[in-house]
């Protein structure tokens, strides 16, 4: 239980991700850490214990990424990141989100990839990894980076592939683009909140706009819809110091 609201802040130094790092790609292996139960795998929580064990396992093996597999031997996810492949037919394929969290970067990658290639969500048996053209990690820390080797064997030609390079470029461009209101938003509500108790000279800006609240429901697949709520707070002054809004 959570008896009161809590705020977690994790601050750490992030290394600079150079083009050379992305070009080199990562090495991956099958983790011995048990896959998370479906109920917990699909929840965003502050419990990163399995990710910690997977990261330690990778360090001990002198490799980059540990990947988990479900009871049927199908690919699930990496530590705090999603994984995708380009299969032998040239489609971008992501594992079913049954034992994995639907990541925001993975969701955006699928949206962008649909503009130039087929996209599928389906089981990916470990045996299929021998024939895939590319493998990539999708996450906040990595954005999109290719996996060049799995269990010591090369993926494709053993280099970061063209799809991984293209998706990384598109994801970065989307990240840096000005925010925009999705055309498929379910609703739009704008609120004007009167600001009481401010000096007379501030009467010209006695309203704050707390607006653009909408609920966007875009299904990833029938069993795993993604819901995102956005609250944009904008005021007509740079500071809220003299505005007792709440």
JSON list of N, CA, C and O in Angstrom, two decimals, residues 17 21-22 25-29 54 64-69 75-86 92-95 103 105-107 109 129 134-150 155 160-161 163-165 167-168 171:
[
{"chain": "A", "resi": 17, "resn": "UNK", "atom": "N", "xyz": [26.22, 9.76, -25.70]},
{"chain": "A", "resi": 17, "resn": "UNK", "atom": "CA", "xyz": [26.02, 8.71, -26.70]},
{"chain": "A", "resi": 17, "resn": "UNK", "atom": "C", "xyz": [26.47, 9.24, -28.06]},
{"chain": "A", "resi": 17, "resn": "UNK", "atom": "O", "xyz": [25.79, 10.05, -28.68]},
{"chain": "A", "resi": 21, "resn": "UNK", "atom": "N", "xyz": [29.12, 5.02, -30.95]},
{"chain": "A", "resi": 21, "resn": "UNK", "atom": "CA", "xyz": [28.50, 4.07, -30.01]},
{"chain": "A", "resi": 21, "resn": "UNK", "atom": "C", "xyz": [27.29, 3.41, -30.67]},
{"chain": "A", "resi": 21, "resn": "UNK", "atom": "O", "xyz": [27.11, 2.19, -30.57]},
{"chain": "A", "resi": 22, "resn": "UNK", "atom": "N", "xyz": [26.48, 4.21, -31.34]},
{"chain": "A", "resi": 22, "resn": "UNK", "atom": "CA", "xyz": [25.30, 3.65, -32.02]},
{"chain": "A", "resi": 22, "resn": "UNK", "atom": "C", "xyz": [25.72, 2.77, -33.19]},
{"chain": "A", "resi": 22, "resn": "UNK", "atom": "O", "xyz": [25.10, 1.75, -33.47]},
{"chain": "A", "resi": 25, "resn": "UNK", "atom": "N", "xyz": [26.86, -0.74, -31.95]},
{"chain": "A", "resi": 25, "resn": "UNK", "atom": "CA", "xyz": [25.79, -1.62, -31.51]},
{"chain": "A", "resi": 25, "resn": "UNK", "atom": "C", "xyz": [26.11, -2.34, -30.22]},
{"chain": "A", "resi": 25, "resn": "UNK", "atom": "O", "xyz": [27.15, -2.13, -29.59]},
{"chain": "A", "resi": 26, "resn": "UNK", "atom": "N", "xyz": [25.19, -3.22, -29.81]},
{"chain": "A", "resi": 26, "resn": "UNK", "atom": "CA", "xyz": [25.30, -3.92, -28.53]},
{"chain": "A", "resi": 26, "resn": "UNK", "atom": "C", "xyz": [25.36, -5.43, -28.73]},
{"chain": "A", "resi": 26, "resn": "UNK", "atom": "O", "xyz": [24.94, -5.95, -29.76]},
{"chain": "A", "resi": 27, "resn": "UNK", "atom": "N", "xyz": [25.86, -6.10, -27.71]},
{"chain": "A", "resi": 27, "resn": "UNK", "atom": "CA", "xyz": [25.84, -7.56, -27.67]},
{"chain": "A", "resi": 27, "resn": "UNK", "atom": "C", "xyz": [24.79, -7.99, -26.65]},
{"chain": "A", "resi": 27, "resn": "UNK", "atom": "O", "xyz": [24.60, -7.33, -25.63]},
{"chain": "A", "resi": 28, "resn": "UNK", "atom": "N", "xyz": [24.12, -9.11, -26.91]},
{"chain": "A", "resi": 28, "resn": "UNK", "atom": "CA", "xyz": [23.03, -9.54, -26.05]},
{"chain": "A", "resi": 28, "resn": "UNK", "atom": "C", "xyz": [23.11, -11.05, -25.80]},
{"chain": "A", "resi": 28, "resn": "UNK", "atom": "O", "xyz": [23.77, -11.78, -26.54]},
{"chain": "A", "resi": 29, "resn": "UNK", "atom": "N", "xyz": [22.41, -11.49, -24.77]},
{"chain": "A", "resi": 29, "resn": "UNK", "atom": "CA", "xyz": [22.38, -12.91, -24.42]},
{"chain": "A", "resi": 29, "resn": "UNK", "atom": "C", "xyz": [21.07, -13.21, -23.70]},
{"chain": "A", "resi": 29, "resn": "UNK", "atom": "O", "xyz": [20.35, -12.30, -23.28]},
{"chain": "A", "resi": 54, "resn": "UNK", "atom": "N", "xyz": [19.58, -8.29, -14.00]},
{"chain": "A", "resi": 54, "resn": "UNK", "atom": "CA", "xyz": [19.93, -8.47, -15.41]},
{"chain": "A", "resi": 54, "resn": "UNK", "atom": "C", "xyz": [21.15, -7.65, -15.79]},
{"chain": "A", "resi": 54, "resn": "UNK", "atom": "O", "xyz": [22.02, -8.10, -16.55]},
{"chain": "A", "resi": 64, "resn": "UNK", "atom": "N", "xyz": [26.53, -6.57, -23.15]},
{"chain": "A", "resi": 64, "resn": "UNK", "atom": "CA", "xyz": [25.80, -5.31, -22.98]},
{"chain": "A", "resi": 64, "resn": "UNK", "atom": "C", "xyz": [24.37, -5.46, -22.47]},
{"chain": "A", "resi": 64, "resn": "UNK", "atom": "O", "xyz": [23.93, -4.69, -21.61]},
{"chain": "A", "resi": 65, "resn": "UNK", "atom": "N", "xyz": [23.63, -6.41, -23.02]},
{"chain": "A", "resi": 65, "resn": "UNK", "atom": "CA", "xyz": [22.19, -6.47, -22.76]},
{"chain": "A", "resi": 65, "resn": "UNK", "atom": "C", "xyz": [21.75, -7.90, -22.45]},
{"chain": "A", "resi": 65, "resn": "UNK", "atom": "O", "xyz": [22.09, -8.83, -23.18]},
{"chain": "A", "resi": 66, "resn": "UNK", "atom": "N", "xyz": [20.98, -8.04, -21.37]},
{"chain": "A", "resi": 66, "resn": "UNK", "atom": "CA", "xyz": [20.35, -9.31, -21.03]},
{"chain": "A", "resi": 66, "resn": "UNK", "atom": "C", "xyz": [18.91, -9.29, -21.54]},
{"chain": "A", "resi": 66, "resn": "UNK", "atom": "O", "xyz": [18.20, -8.29, -21.35]},
{"chain": "A", "resi": 67, "resn": "UNK", "atom": "N", "xyz": [18.49, -10.36, -22.18]},
{"chain": "A", "resi": 67, "resn": "UNK", "atom": "CA", "xyz": [17.12, -10.47, -22.70]},
{"chain": "A", "resi": 67, "resn": "UNK", "atom": "C", "xyz": [16.40, -11.60, -21.98]},
{"chain": "A", "resi": 67, "resn": "UNK", "atom": "O", "xyz": [16.97, -12.67, -21.76]},
{"chain": "A", "resi": 68, "resn": "UNK", "atom": "N", "xyz": [15.14, -11.38, -21.64]},
{"chain": "A", "resi": 68, "resn": "UNK", "atom": "CA", "xyz": [14.35, -12.42, -20.98]},
{"chain": "A", "resi": 68, "resn": "UNK", "atom": "C", "xyz": [13.42, -13.10, -21.98]},
{"chain": "A", "resi": 68, "resn": "UNK", "atom": "O", "xyz": [13.03, -12.52, -23.00]},
{"chain": "A", "resi": 69, "resn": "UNK", "atom": "N", "xyz": [13.06, -14.34, -21.65]},
{"chain": "A", "resi": 69, "resn": "UNK", "atom": "CA", "xyz": [12.17, -15.15, -22.49]},
{"chain": "A", "resi": 69, "resn": "UNK", "atom": "C", "xyz": [11.10, -15.77, -21.60]},
{"chain": "A", "resi": 69, "resn": "UNK", "atom": "O", "xyz": [11.35, -16.07, -20.43]},
{"chain": "A", "resi": 75, "resn": "UNK", "atom": "N", "xyz": [10.73, -14.36, -26.86]},
{"chain": "A", "resi": 75, "resn": "UNK", "atom": "CA", "xyz": [11.37, -13.13, -26.42]},
{"chain": "A", "resi": 75, "resn": "UNK", "atom": "C", "xyz": [10.37, -12.21, -25.72]},
{"chain": "A", "resi": 75, "resn": "UNK", "atom": "O", "xyz": [9.22, -12.09, -26.14]},
{"chain": "A", "resi": 76, "resn": "UNK", "atom": "N", "xyz": [10.81, -11.55, -24.63]},
{"chain": "A", "resi": 76, "resn": "UNK", "atom": "CA", "xyz": [9.93, -10.61, -23.93]},
{"chain": "A", "resi": 76, "resn": "UNK", "atom": "C", "xyz": [10.50, -9.20, -23.95]},
{"chain": "A", "resi": 76, "resn": "UNK", "atom": "O", "xyz": [9.98, -8.31, -24.60]},
{"chain": "A", "resi": 77, "resn": "UNK", "atom": "N", "xyz": [11.60, -8.95, -23.22]},
{"chain": "A", "resi": 77, "resn": "UNK", "atom": "CA", "xyz": [12.14, -7.60, -23.12]},
{"chain": "A", "resi": 77, "resn": "UNK", "atom": "C", "xyz": [13.57, -7.61, -22.64]},
{"chain": "A", "resi": 77, "resn": "UNK", "atom": "O", "xyz": [14.13, -8.65, -22.28]},
{"chain": "A", "resi": 78, "resn": "UNK", "atom": "N", "xyz": [14.17, -6.40, -22.60]},
{"chain": "A", "resi": 78, "resn": "UNK", "atom": "CA", "xyz": [15.48, -6.20, -22.00]},
{"chain": "A", "resi": 78, "resn": "UNK", "atom": "C", "xyz": [15.27, -5.49, -20.66]},
{"chain": "A", "resi": 78, "resn": "UNK", "atom": "O", "xyz": [14.14, -5.23, -20.25]},
{"chain": "A", "resi": 79, "resn": "UNK", "atom": "N", "xyz": [16.36, -5.20, -19.96]},
{"chain": "A", "resi": 79, "resn": "UNK", "atom": "CA", "xyz": [16.25, -4.48, -18.70]},
{"chain": "A", "resi": 79, "resn": "UNK", "atom": "C", "xyz": [15.85, -3.04, -18.99]},
{"chain": "A", "resi": 79, "resn": "UNK", "atom": "O", "xyz": [16.55, -2.32, -19.69]},
{"chain": "A", "resi": 80, "resn": "UNK", "atom": "N", "xyz": [14.70, -2.63, -18.46]},
{"chain": "A", "resi": 80, "resn": "UNK", "atom": "CA", "xyz": [14.10, -1.30, -18.63]},
{"chain": "A", "resi": 80, "resn": "UNK", "atom": "C", "xyz": [14.10, -0.83, -20.08]},
{"chain": "A", "resi": 80, "resn": "UNK", "atom": "O", "xyz": [14.31, 0.33, -20.38]},
{"chain": "A", "resi": 81, "resn": "UNK", "atom": "N", "xyz": [13.84, -1.75, -20.99]},
{"chain": "A", "resi": 81, "resn": "UNK", "atom": "CA", "xyz": [13.77, -1.40, -22.42]},
{"chain": "A", "resi": 81, "resn": "UNK", "atom": "C", "xyz": [13.02, -2.49, -23.17]},
{"chain": "A", "resi": 81, "resn": "UNK", "atom": "O", "xyz": [12.97, -3.64, -22.74]},
{"chain": "A", "resi": 82, "resn": "UNK", "atom": "N", "xyz": [12.45, -2.11, -24.29]},
{"chain": "A", "resi": 82, "resn": "UNK", "atom": "CA", "xyz": [11.81, -3.07, -25.18]},
{"chain": "A", "resi": 82, "resn": "UNK", "atom": "C", "xyz": [12.80, -3.54, -26.23]},
{"chain": "A", "resi": 82, "resn": "UNK", "atom": "O", "xyz": [13.85, -2.91, -26.44]},
{"chain": "A", "resi": 83, "resn": "UNK", "atom": "N", "xyz": [12.47, -4.62, -26.88]},
{"chain": "A", "resi": 83, "resn": "UNK", "atom": "CA", "xyz": [13.33, -5.16, -27.94]},
{"chain": "A", "resi": 83, "resn": "UNK", "atom": "C", "xyz": [12.47, -5.42, -29.16]},
{"chain": "A", "resi": 83, "resn": "UNK", "atom": "O", "xyz": [11.28, -5.75, -29.06]},
{"chain": "A", "resi": 84, "resn": "UNK", "atom": "N", "xyz": [13.05, -5.24, -30.34]},
{"chain": "A", "resi": 84, "resn": "UNK", "atom": "CA", "xyz": [12.34, -5.47, -31.59]},
{"chain": "A", "resi": 84, "resn": "UNK", "atom": "C", "xyz": [13.30, -6.12, -32.58]},
{"chain": "A", "resi": 84, "resn": "UNK", "atom": "O", "xyz": [14.52, -6.04, -32.43]},
{"chain": "A", "resi": 85, "resn": "UNK", "atom": "N", "xyz": [12.74, -6.76, -33.60]},
{"chain": "A", "resi": 85, "resn": "UNK", "atom": "CA", "xyz": [13.56, -7.36, -34.64]},
{"chain": "A", "resi": 85, "resn": "UNK", "atom": "C", "xyz": [12.97, -7.00, -36.00]},
{"chain": "A", "resi": 85, "resn": "UNK", "atom": "O", "xyz": [11.79, -6.64, -36.11]},
{"chain": "A", "resi": 86, "resn": "UNK", "atom": "N", "xyz": [13.80, -7.08, -37.01]},
{"chain": "A", "resi": 86, "resn": "UNK", "atom": "CA", "xyz": [13.34, -7.05, -38.40]},
{"chain": "A", "resi": 86, "resn": "UNK", "atom": "C", "xyz": [13.43, -8.49, -38.88]},
{"chain": "A", "resi": 86, "resn": "UNK", "atom": "O", "xyz": [14.53, -9.05, -38.96]},
{"chain": "A", "resi": 92, "resn": "UNK", "atom": "N", "xyz": [9.01, -5.09, -39.15]},
{"chain": "A", "resi": 92, "resn": "UNK", "atom": "CA", "xyz": [9.43, -4.78, -37.79]},
{"chain": "A", "resi": 92, "resn": "UNK", "atom": "C", "xyz": [8.51, -5.53, -36.85]},
{"chain": "A", "resi": 92, "resn": "UNK", "atom": "O", "xyz": [7.29, -5.36, -36.89]},
{"chain": "A", "resi": 93, "resn": "UNK", "atom": "N", "xyz": [9.08, -6.37, -36.00]},
{"chain": "A", "resi": 93, "resn": "UNK", "atom": "CA", "xyz": [8.28, -7.22, -35.12]},
{"chain": "A", "resi": 93, "resn": "UNK", "atom": "C", "xyz": [8.66, -6.96, -33.67]},
{"chain": "A", "resi": 93, "resn": "UNK", "atom": "O", "xyz": [9.84, -6.95, -33.32]},
{"chain": "A", "resi": 94, "resn": "UNK", "atom": "N", "xyz": [7.64, -6.74, -32.83]},
{"chain": "A", "resi": 94, "resn": "UNK", "atom": "CA", "xyz": [7.83, -6.62, -31.40]},
{"chain": "A", "resi": 94, "resn": "UNK", "atom": "C", "xyz": [7.13, -7.77, -30.70]},
{"chain": "A", "resi": 94, "resn": "UNK", "atom": "O", "xyz": [6.08, -8.24, -31.18]},
{"chain": "A", "resi": 95, "resn": "UNK", "atom": "N", "xyz": [7.68, -8.24, -29.58]},
{"chain": "A", "resi": 95, "resn": "UNK", "atom": "CA", "xyz": [7.02, -9.33, -28.85]},
{"chain": "A", "resi": 95, "resn": "UNK", "atom": "C", "xyz": [5.66, -8.88, -28.33]},
{"chain": "A", "resi": 95, "resn": "UNK", "atom": "O", "xyz": [5.42, -7.69, -28.12]},
{"chain": "A", "resi": 103, "resn": "UNK", "atom": "N", "xyz": [6.50, 0.23, -23.72]},
{"chain": "A", "resi": 103, "resn": "UNK", "atom": "CA", "xyz": [7.33, 1.42, -23.56]},
{"chain": "A", "resi": 103, "resn": "UNK", "atom": "C", "xyz": [6.90, 2.56, -24.48]},
{"chain": "A", "resi": 103, "resn": "UNK", "atom": "O", "xyz": [6.36, 2.33, -25.57]},
{"chain": "A", "resi": 105, "resn": "UNK", "atom": "N", "xyz": [8.91, 4.68, -26.02]},
{"chain": "A", "resi": 105, "resn": "UNK", "atom": "CA", "xyz": [9.78, 4.73, -27.20]},
{"chain": "A", "resi": 105, "resn": "UNK", "atom": "C", "xyz": [9.38, 3.63, -28.18]},
{"chain": "A", "resi": 105, "resn": "UNK", "atom": "O", "xyz": [9.36, 3.85, -29.40]},
{"chain": "A", "resi": 106, "resn": "UNK", "atom": "N", "xyz": [9.05, 2.45, -27.67]},
{"chain": "A", "resi": 106, "resn": "UNK", "atom": "CA", "xyz": [8.60, 1.37, -28.55]},
{"chain": "A", "resi": 106, "resn": "UNK", "atom": "C", "xyz": [7.30, 1.75, -29.26]},
{"chain": "A", "resi": 106, "resn": "UNK", "atom": "O", "xyz": [7.12, 1.47, -30.45]},
{"chain": "A", "resi": 107, "resn": "UNK", "atom": "N", "xyz": [6.39, 2.39, -28.53]},
{"chain": "A", "resi": 107, "resn": "UNK", "atom": "CA", "xyz": [5.14, 2.84, -29.14]},
{"chain": "A", "resi": 107, "resn": "UNK", "atom": "C", "xyz": [5.40, 3.85, -30.25]},
{"chain": "A", "resi": 107, "resn": "UNK", "atom": "O", "xyz": [4.82, 3.78, -31.34]},
{"chain": "A", "resi": 109, "resn": "UNK", "atom": "N", "xyz": [8.23, 4.19, -31.91]},
{"chain": "A", "resi": 109, "resn": "UNK", "atom": "CA", "xyz": [8.95, 3.51, -32.99]},
{"chain": "A", "resi": 109, "resn": "UNK", "atom": "C", "xyz": [7.99, 2.79, -33.92]},
{"chain": "A", "resi": 109, "resn": "UNK", "atom": "O", "xyz": [8.15, 2.83, -35.15]},
{"chain": "A", "resi": 129, "resn": "UNK", "atom": "N", "xyz": [15.55, -15.98, -33.91]},
{"chain": "A", "resi": 129, "resn": "UNK", "atom": "CA", "xyz": [16.60, -14.96, -33.87]},
{"chain": "A", "resi": 129, "resn": "UNK", "atom": "C", "xyz": [17.79, -15.33, -34.76]},
{"chain": "A", "resi": 129, "resn": "UNK", "atom": "O", "xyz": [18.59, -14.46, -35.10]},
{"chain": "A", "resi": 134, "resn": "UNK", "atom": "N", "xyz": [17.68, -7.87, -38.38]},
{"chain": "A", "resi": 134, "resn": "UNK", "atom": "CA", "xyz": [18.16, -6.91, -37.40]},
{"chain": "A", "resi": 134, "resn": "UNK", "atom": "C", "xyz": [17.50, -7.17, -36.05]},
{"chain": "A", "resi": 134, "resn": "UNK", "atom": "O", "xyz": [16.43, -7.75, -35.98]},
{"chain": "A", "resi": 135, "resn": "UNK", "atom": "N", "xyz": [18.16, -6.70, -35.01]},
{"chain": "A", "resi": 135, "resn": "UNK", "atom": "CA", "xyz": [17.57, -6.65, -33.67]},
{"chain": "A", "resi": 135, "resn": "UNK", "atom": "C", "xyz": [17.93, -5.30, -33.09]},
{"chain": "A", "resi": 135, "resn": "UNK", "atom": "O", "xyz": [19.01, -4.76, -33.37]},
{"chain": "A", "resi": 136, "resn": "UNK", "atom": "N", "xyz": [17.04, -4.73, -32.30]},
{"chain": "A", "resi": 136, "resn": "UNK", "atom": "CA", "xyz": [17.31, -3.42, -31.72]},
{"chain": "A", "resi": 136, "resn": "UNK", "atom": "C", "xyz": [16.68, -3.27, -30.35]},
{"chain": "A", "resi": 136, "resn": "UNK", "atom": "O", "xyz": [15.69, -3.95, -30.03]},
{"chain": "A", "resi": 137, "resn": "UNK", "atom": "N", "xyz": [17.27, -2.40, -29.55]},
{"chain": "A", "resi": 137, "resn": "UNK", "atom": "CA", "xyz": [16.76, -2.07, -28.23]},
{"chain": "A", "resi": 137, "resn": "UNK", "atom": "C", "xyz": [16.09, -0.70, -28.32]},
{"chain": "A", "resi": 137, "resn": "UNK", "atom": "O", "xyz": [16.65, 0.24, -28.88]},
{"chain": "A", "resi": 138, "resn": "UNK", "atom": "N", "xyz": [14.88, -0.60, -27.74]},
{"chain": "A", "resi": 138, "resn": "UNK", "atom": "CA", "xyz": [14.11, 0.63, -27.76]},
{"chain": "A", "resi": 138, "resn": "UNK", "atom": "C", "xyz": [13.82, 1.07, -26.33]},
{"chain": "A", "resi": 138, "resn": "UNK", "atom": "O", "xyz": [13.19, 0.34, -25.57]},
{"chain": "A", "resi": 139, "resn": "UNK", "atom": "N", "xyz": [14.31, 2.24, -25.97]},
{"chain": "A", "resi": 139, "resn": "UNK", "atom": "CA", "xyz": [14.08, 2.72, -24.61]},
{"chain": "A", "resi": 139, "resn": "UNK", "atom": "C", "xyz": [14.54, 4.15, -24.43]},
{"chain": "A", "resi": 139, "resn": "UNK", "atom": "O", "xyz": [15.21, 4.72, -25.30]},
{"chain": "A", "resi": 140, "resn": "UNK", "atom": "N", "xyz": [14.21, 4.72, -23.30]},
{"chain": "A", "resi": 140, "resn": "UNK", "atom": "CA", "xyz": [14.58, 6.11, -23.03]},
{"chain": "A", "resi": 140, "resn": "UNK", "atom": "C", "xyz": [16.09, 6.30, -23.03]},
{"chain": "A", "resi": 140, "resn": "UNK", "atom": "O", "xyz": [16.60, 7.28, -23.56]},
{"chain": "A", "resi": 141, "resn": "UNK", "atom": "N", "xyz": [16.80, 5.37, -22.41]},
{"chain": "A", "resi": 141, "resn": "UNK", "atom": "CA", "xyz": [18.26, 5.51, -22.32]},
{"chain": "A", "resi": 141, "resn": "UNK", "atom": "C", "xyz": [18.95, 5.24, -23.65]},
{"chain": "A", "resi": 141, "resn": "UNK", "atom": "O", "xyz": [19.98, 5.86, -23.95]},
{"chain": "A", "resi": 142, "resn": "UNK", "atom": "N", "xyz": [18.40, 4.34, -24.46]},
{"chain": "A", "resi": 142, "resn": "UNK", "atom": "CA", "xyz": [19.05, 3.95, -25.71]},
{"chain": "A", "resi": 142, "resn": "UNK", "atom": "C", "xyz": [18.46, 4.65, -26.94]},
{"chain": "A", "resi": 142, "resn": "UNK", "atom": "O", "xyz": [19.11, 4.71, -27.98]},
{"chain": "A", "resi": 143, "resn": "UNK", "atom": "N", "xyz": [17.22, 5.12, -26.82]},
{"chain": "A", "resi": 143, "resn": "UNK", "atom": "CA", "xyz": [16.44, 5.58, -27.96]},
{"chain": "A", "resi": 143, "resn": "UNK", "atom": "C", "xyz": [16.25, 4.39, -28.90]},
{"chain": "A", "resi": 143, "resn": "UNK", "atom": "O", "xyz": [15.31, 3.65, -28.75]},
{"chain": "A", "resi": 144, "resn": "UNK", "atom": "N", "xyz": [17.13, 4.19, -29.85]},
{"chain": "A", "resi": 144, "resn": "UNK", "atom": "CA", "xyz": [17.08, 3.00, -30.71]},
{"chain": "A", "resi": 144, "resn": "UNK", "atom": "C", "xyz": [18.50, 2.64, -31.10]},
{"chain": "A", "resi": 144, "resn": "UNK", "atom": "O", "xyz": [19.19, 3.42, -31.77]},
{"chain": "A", "resi": 145, "resn": "UNK", "atom": "N", "xyz": [18.94, 1.48, -30.68]},
{"chain": "A", "resi": 145, "resn": "UNK", "atom": "CA", "xyz": [20.30, 1.03, -31.01]},
{"chain": "A", "resi": 145, "resn": "UNK", "atom": "C", "xyz": [20.25, -0.43, -31.42]},
{"chain": "A", "resi": 145, "resn": "UNK", "atom": "O", "xyz": [19.51, -1.24, -30.86]},
{"chain": "A", "resi": 146, "resn": "UNK", "atom": "N", "xyz": [21.05, -0.78, -32.40]},
{"chain": "A", "resi": 146, "resn": "UNK", "atom": "CA", "xyz": [21.06, -2.14, -32.92]},
{"chain": "A", "resi": 146, "resn": "UNK", "atom": "C", "xyz": [21.79, -3.11, -32.00]},
{"chain": "A", "resi": 146, "resn": "UNK", "atom": "O", "xyz": [22.72, -2.75, -31.29]},
{"chain": "A", "resi": 147, "resn": "UNK", "atom": "N", "xyz": [21.32, -4.35, -32.01]},
{"chain": "A", "resi": 147, "resn": "UNK", "atom": "CA", "xyz": [22.03, -5.45, -31.36]},
{"chain": "A", "resi": 147, "resn": "UNK", "atom": "C", "xyz": [22.72, -6.24, -32.47]},
{"chain": "A", "resi": 147, "resn": "UNK", "atom": "O", "xyz": [22.06, -6.75, -33.37]},
{"chain": "A", "resi": 148, "resn": "UNK", "atom": "N", "xyz": [24.03, -6.31, -32.40]},
{"chain": "A", "resi": 148, "resn": "UNK", "atom": "CA", "xyz": [24.79, -6.92, -33.50]},
{"chain": "A", "resi": 148, "resn": "UNK", "atom": "C", "xyz": [25.06, -8.41, -33.29]},
{"chain": "A", "resi": 148, "resn": "UNK", "atom": "O", "xyz": [25.26, -9.14, -34.26]},
{"chain": "A", "resi": 149, "resn": "UNK", "atom": "N", "xyz": [25.05, -8.85, -32.01]},
{"chain": "A", "resi": 149, "resn": "UNK", "atom": "CA", "xyz": [25.33, -10.27, -31.72]},
{"chain": "A", "resi": 149, "resn": "UNK", "atom": "C", "xyz": [24.42, -10.74, -30.59]},
{"chain": "A", "resi": 149, "resn": "UNK", "atom": "O", "xyz": [24.16, -10.01, -29.63]},
{"chain": "A", "resi": 150, "resn": "UNK", "atom": "N", "xyz": [23.91, -11.97, -30.75]},
{"chain": "A", "resi": 150, "resn": "UNK", "atom": "CA", "xyz": [23.12, -12.61, -29.70]},
{"chain": "A", "resi": 150, "resn": "UNK", "atom": "C", "xyz": [23.72, -13.97, -29.39]},
{"chain": "A", "resi": 150, "resn": "UNK", "atom": "O", "xyz": [23.91, -14.78, -30.30]},
{"chain": "A", "resi": 155, "resn": "UNK", "atom": "N", "xyz": [23.90, -11.08, -35.63]},
{"chain": "A", "resi": 155, "resn": "UNK", "atom": "CA", "xyz": [22.55, -10.81, -36.10]},
{"chain": "A", "resi": 155, "resn": "UNK", "atom": "C", "xyz": [22.68, -10.16, -37.48]},
{"chain": "A", "resi": 155, "resn": "UNK", "atom": "O", "xyz": [23.32, -9.12, -37.63]},
{"chain": "A", "resi": 160, "resn": "UNK", "atom": "N", "xyz": [25.05, -2.83, -36.99]},
{"chain": "A", "resi": 160, "resn": "UNK", "atom": "CA", "xyz": [23.79, -2.12, -36.81]},
{"chain": "A", "resi": 160, "resn": "UNK", "atom": "C", "xyz": [23.15, -1.91, -38.18]},
{"chain": "A", "resi": 160, "resn": "UNK", "atom": "O", "xyz": [23.78, -1.41, -39.10]},
{"chain": "A", "resi": 161, "resn": "UNK", "atom": "N", "xyz": [21.88, -2.31, -38.30]},
{"chain": "A", "resi": 161, "resn": "UNK", "atom": "CA", "xyz": [21.22, -2.31, -39.60]},
{"chain": "A", "resi": 161, "resn": "UNK", "atom": "C", "xyz": [20.59, -0.99, -39.98]},
{"chain": "A", "resi": 161, "resn": "UNK", "atom": "O", "xyz": [20.48, -0.06, -39.17]},
{"chain": "A", "resi": 163, "resn": "UNK", "atom": "N", "xyz": [17.44, -0.20, -40.62]},
{"chain": "A", "resi": 163, "resn": "UNK", "atom": "CA", "xyz": [16.19, 0.15, -39.94]},
{"chain": "A", "resi": 163, "resn": "UNK", "atom": "C", "xyz": [16.48, 0.77, -38.59]},
{"chain": "A", "resi": 163, "resn": "UNK", "atom": "O", "xyz": [15.86, 1.77, -38.20]},
{"chain": "A", "resi": 164, "resn": "UNK", "atom": "N", "xyz": [17.43, 0.21, -37.85]},
{"chain": "A", "resi": 164, "resn": "UNK", "atom": "CA", "xyz": [17.79, 0.78, -36.55]},
{"chain": "A", "resi": 164, "resn": "UNK", "atom": "C", "xyz": [18.31, 2.20, -36.71]},
{"chain": "A", "resi": 164, "resn": "UNK", "atom": "O", "xyz": [17.97, 3.10, -35.94]},
{"chain": "A", "resi": 165, "resn": "UNK", "atom": "N", "xyz": [19.16, 2.43, -37.72]},
{"chain": "A", "resi": 165, "resn": "UNK", "atom": "CA", "xyz": [19.68, 3.77, -37.97]},
{"chain": "A", "resi": 165, "resn": "UNK", "atom": "C", "xyz": [18.54, 4.74, -38.32]},
{"chain": "A", "resi": 165, "resn": "UNK", "atom": "O", "xyz": [18.50, 5.87, -37.82]},
{"chain": "A", "resi": 167, "resn": "UNK", "atom": "N", "xyz": [15.25, 4.49, -37.66]},
{"chain": "A", "resi": 167, "resn": "UNK", "atom": "CA", "xyz": [14.34, 4.72, -36.54]},
{"chain": "A", "resi": 167, "resn": "UNK", "atom": "C", "xyz": [14.98, 5.64, -35.50]},
{"chain": "A", "resi": 167, "resn": "UNK", "atom": "O", "xyz": [14.30, 6.49, -34.93]},
{"chain": "A", "resi": 168, "resn": "UNK", "atom": "N", "xyz": [16.25, 5.47, -35.27]},
{"chain": "A", "resi": 168, "resn": "UNK", "atom": "CA", "xyz": [16.92, 6.35, -34.32]},
{"chain": "A", "resi": 168, "resn": "UNK", "atom": "C", "xyz": [16.83, 7.80, -34.79]},
{"chain": "A", "resi": 168, "resn": "UNK", "atom": "O", "xyz": [16.54, 8.72, -34.02]},
{"chain": "A", "resi": 171, "resn": "UNK", "atom": "N", "xyz": [13.14, 8.99, -34.41]},
{"chain": "A", "resi": 171, "resn": "UNK", "atom": "CA", "xyz": [12.79, 9.18, -33.00]},
{"chain": "A", "resi": 171, "resn": "UNK", "atom": "C", "xyz": [13.41, 10.46, -32.46]},
{"chain": "A", "resi": 171, "resn": "UNK", "atom": "O", "xyz": [12.77, 11.22, -31.75]}
]
